[in-house]
Amino acid sequence: MKGNYDKAFENVVRLRVMSILMVNEQYDFNSFKETLEVTDGNLASHLRNLENQGYIAVEKTFVGRKPQTNYSATASGKKAFQEHLNFLEQLIKENKN
């Protein structure tokens, strides 16, 4: 079967985070929180998981005096996510009547 199933994307929050990062060069924490409608702690946990896998990169900056945390998908993260999508597409094709 083409692609590779990746347990990192089993959770809907992590799946949605990667979906957002596949079409946006970077995305900030507050925008994720608003878009995904999750708590700070829940989001932080999922982002940390993806960061630990090497799938996203974190950049902390200041806008004026306010800290801002931006996230972007790494090359390996994009590849892993695309392989996961390929696996799911292949699974669907194989199970169509």
PDB file of C-alpha atoms in Angstrom:
ATOM      1  CA  MET A   1       0.000   0.000   0.000  1.00  0.00           C
ATOM      2  CA  LYS A   2       1.256   3.476  -0.873  1.00  0.00           C
ATOM      3  CA  GLY A   3       1.993   5.945   1.896  1.00  0.00           C
ATOM      4  CA  ASN A   4       2.632   5.414   5.550  1.00  0.00           C
ATOM      5  CA  TYR A   5       0.183   5.557   8.449  1.00  0.00           C
ATOM      6  CA  ASP A   6       1.577   7.867  11.143  1.00  0.00           C
ATOM      7  CA  LYS A   7       0.180   7.708  14.686  1.00  0.00           C
ATOM      8  CA  ALA A   8       1.241  11.339  15.212  1.00  0.00           C
ATOM      9  CA  PHE A   9      -1.734  12.353  13.082  1.00  0.00           C
ATOM     10  CA  GLU A  10      -4.330  10.141  14.783  1.00  0.00           C
ATOM     11  CA  ASN A  11      -5.512  13.005  16.960  1.00  0.00           C
ATOM     12  CA  VAL A  12      -7.835  15.452  15.221  1.00  0.00           C
ATOM     13  CA  VAL A  13      -6.062  18.510  16.682  1.00  0.00           C
ATOM     14  CA  ARG A  14      -2.656  17.399  15.342  1.00  0.00           C
ATOM     15  CA  LEU A  15      -4.264  16.457  12.018  1.00  0.00           C
ATOM     16  CA  ARG A  16      -5.814  19.917  11.747  1.00  0.00           C
ATOM     17  CA  VAL A  17      -2.582  21.666  12.827  1.00  0.00           C
ATOM     18  CA  MET A  18      -0.651  19.934  10.052  1.00  0.00           C
ATOM     19  CA  SER A  19      -3.429  20.627   7.539  1.00  0.00           C
ATOM     20  CA  ILE A  20      -3.180  24.331   8.366  1.00  0.00           C
ATOM     21  CA  LEU A  21       0.619  24.322   8.145  1.00  0.00           C
ATOM     22  CA  MET A  22       0.576  22.546   4.779  1.00  0.00           C
ATOM     23  CA  VAL A  23      -1.170  25.562   3.218  1.00  0.00           C
ATOM     24  CA  ASN A  24       0.327  28.351   5.363  1.00  0.00           C
ATOM     25  CA  GLU A  25       4.040  29.035   5.626  1.00  0.00           C
ATOM     26  CA  GLN A  26       3.587  29.798   9.323  1.00  0.00           C
ATOM     27  CA  TYR A  27       0.784  30.171  11.844  1.00  0.00           C
ATOM     28  CA  ASP A  28       0.795  31.699  15.305  1.00  0.00           C
ATOM     29  CA  PHE A  29      -0.408  30.167  18.569  1.00  0.00           C
ATOM     30  CA  ASN A  30      -3.389  32.473  19.056  1.00  0.00           C
ATOM     31  CA  SER A  31      -4.625  31.903  15.507  1.00  0.00           C
ATOM     32  CA  PHE A  32      -4.419  28.135  16.047  1.00  0.00           C
ATOM     33  CA  LYS A  33      -6.316  28.485  19.313  1.00  0.00           C
ATOM     34  CA  GLU A  34      -9.064  30.524  17.683  1.00  0.00           C
ATOM     35  CA  THR A  35      -9.336  28.368  14.550  1.00  0.00           C
ATOM     36  CA  LEU A  36      -9.262  25.038  16.370  1.00  0.00           C
ATOM     37  CA  GLU A  37     -11.338  26.207  19.355  1.00  0.00           C
ATOM     38  CA  VAL A  38      -9.136  24.468  21.936  1.00  0.00           C
ATOM     39  CA  THR A  39      -7.676  25.511  25.272  1.00  0.00           C
ATOM     40  CA  ASP A  40      -4.139  26.852  25.659  1.00  0.00           C
ATOM     41  CA  GLY A  41      -2.991  23.707  27.463  1.00  0.00           C
ATOM     42  CA  ASN A  42      -4.572  21.313  24.982  1.00  0.00           C
ATOM     43  CA  LEU A  43      -3.084  23.138  22.005  1.00  0.00           C
ATOM     44  CA  ALA A  44       0.337  23.476  23.638  1.00  0.00           C
ATOM     45  CA  SER A  45       0.408  19.739  24.330  1.00  0.00           C
ATOM     46  CA  HIS A  46      -0.362  18.832  20.714  1.00  0.00           C
ATOM     47  CA  LEU A  47       2.083  21.370  19.316  1.00  0.00           C
ATOM     48  CA  ARG A  48       4.804  20.059  21.635  1.00  0.00           C
ATOM     49  CA  ASN A  49       4.087  16.519  20.434  1.00  0.00           C
ATOM     50  CA  LEU A  50       4.521  17.536  16.788  1.00  0.00           C
ATOM     51  CA  GLU A  51       7.648  19.518  17.666  1.00  0.00           C
ATOM     52  CA  ASN A  52       9.147  16.516  19.482  1.00  0.00           C
ATOM     53  CA  GLN A  53       8.481  14.395  16.377  1.00  0.00           C
ATOM     54  CA  GLY A  54      10.408  16.974  14.326  1.00  0.00           C
ATOM     55  CA  TYR A  55       7.298  17.748  12.252  1.00  0.00           C
ATOM     56  CA  ILE A  56       7.004  21.431  13.158  1.00  0.00           C
ATOM     57  CA  ALA A  57       9.454  24.207  13.986  1.00  0.00           C
ATOM     58  CA  VAL A  58       8.827  26.890  16.595  1.00  0.00           C
ATOM     59  CA  GLU A  59       9.913  30.517  16.373  1.00  0.00           C
ATOM     60  CA  LYS A  60       9.406  32.890  19.304  1.00  0.00           C
ATOM     61  CA  THR A  61       9.506  36.613  18.649  1.00  0.00           C
ATOM     62  CA  PHE A  62       8.180  39.840  20.102  1.00  0.00           C
ATOM     63  CA  VAL A  63       5.623  42.075  18.411  1.00  0.00           C
ATOM     64  CA  GLY A  64       6.080  45.304  20.271  1.00  0.00           C
ATOM     65  CA  ARG A  65       6.266  44.088  23.856  1.00  0.00           C
ATOM     66  CA  LYS A  66       4.073  41.047  23.350  1.00  0.00           C
ATOM     67  CA  PRO A  67       5.605  37.617  22.776  1.00  0.00           C
ATOM     68  CA  GLN A  68       4.427  35.776  19.678  1.00  0.00           C
ATOM     69  CA  THR A  69       5.018  32.120  18.892  1.00  0.00           C
ATOM     70  CA  ASN A  70       4.912  31.035  15.264  1.00  0.00           C
ATOM     71  CA  TYR A  71       4.897  27.502  13.947  1.00  0.00           C
ATOM     72  CA  SER A  72       5.856  26.101  10.566  1.00  0.00           C
ATOM     73  CA  ALA A  73       5.955  22.603   9.122  1.00  0.00           C
ATOM     74  CA  THR A  74       9.425  21.147   8.645  1.00  0.00           C
ATOM     75  CA  ALA A  75      10.405  19.341   5.447  1.00  0.00           C
ATOM     76  CA  SER A  76      10.195  16.011   7.275  1.00  0.00           C
ATOM     77  CA  GLY A  77       6.820  17.013   8.723  1.00  0.00           C
ATOM     78  CA  LYS A  78       5.436  17.852   5.295  1.00  0.00           C
ATOM     79  CA  LYS A  79       6.743  14.573   3.907  1.00  0.00           C
ATOM     80  CA  ALA A  80       5.319  12.516   6.795  1.00  0.00           C
ATOM     81  CA  PHE A  81       1.947  14.238   6.532  1.00  0.00           C
ATOM     82  CA  GLN A  82       1.773  13.729   2.756  1.00  0.00           C
ATOM     83  CA  GLU A  83       2.652  10.044   3.190  1.00  0.00           C
ATOM     84  CA  HIS A  84      -0.099   9.767   5.824  1.00  0.00           C
ATOM     85  CA  LEU A  85      -2.602  11.332   3.415  1.00  0.00           C
ATOM     86  CA  ASN A  86      -1.443   9.007   0.630  1.00  0.00           C
ATOM     87  CA  PHE A  87      -1.995   6.024   2.925  1.00  0.00           C
ATOM     88  CA  LEU A  88      -5.540   7.163   3.771  1.00  0.00           C
ATOM     89  CA  GLU A  89      -6.369   7.828   0.102  1.00  0.00           C
ATOM     90  CA  GLN A  90      -5.074   4.387  -0.856  1.00  0.00           C
ATOM     91  CA  LEU A  91      -7.092   2.798   1.949  1.00  0.00           C
ATOM     92  CA  ILE A  92     -10.244   4.482   0.671  1.00  0.00           C
ATOM     93  CA  LYS A  93      -9.554   3.394  -2.934  1.00  0.00           C
ATOM     94  CA  GLU A  94      -8.932  -0.205  -1.911  1.00  0.00           C
ATOM     95  CA  ASN A  95     -12.177  -0.394   0.054  1.00  0.00           C
ATOM     96  CA  LYS A  96     -14.467   1.167  -2.551  1.00  0.00           C
ATOM     97  CA  ASN A  97     -17.067  -1.225  -3.937  1.00  0.00           C
TER      98      ASN A  97
END
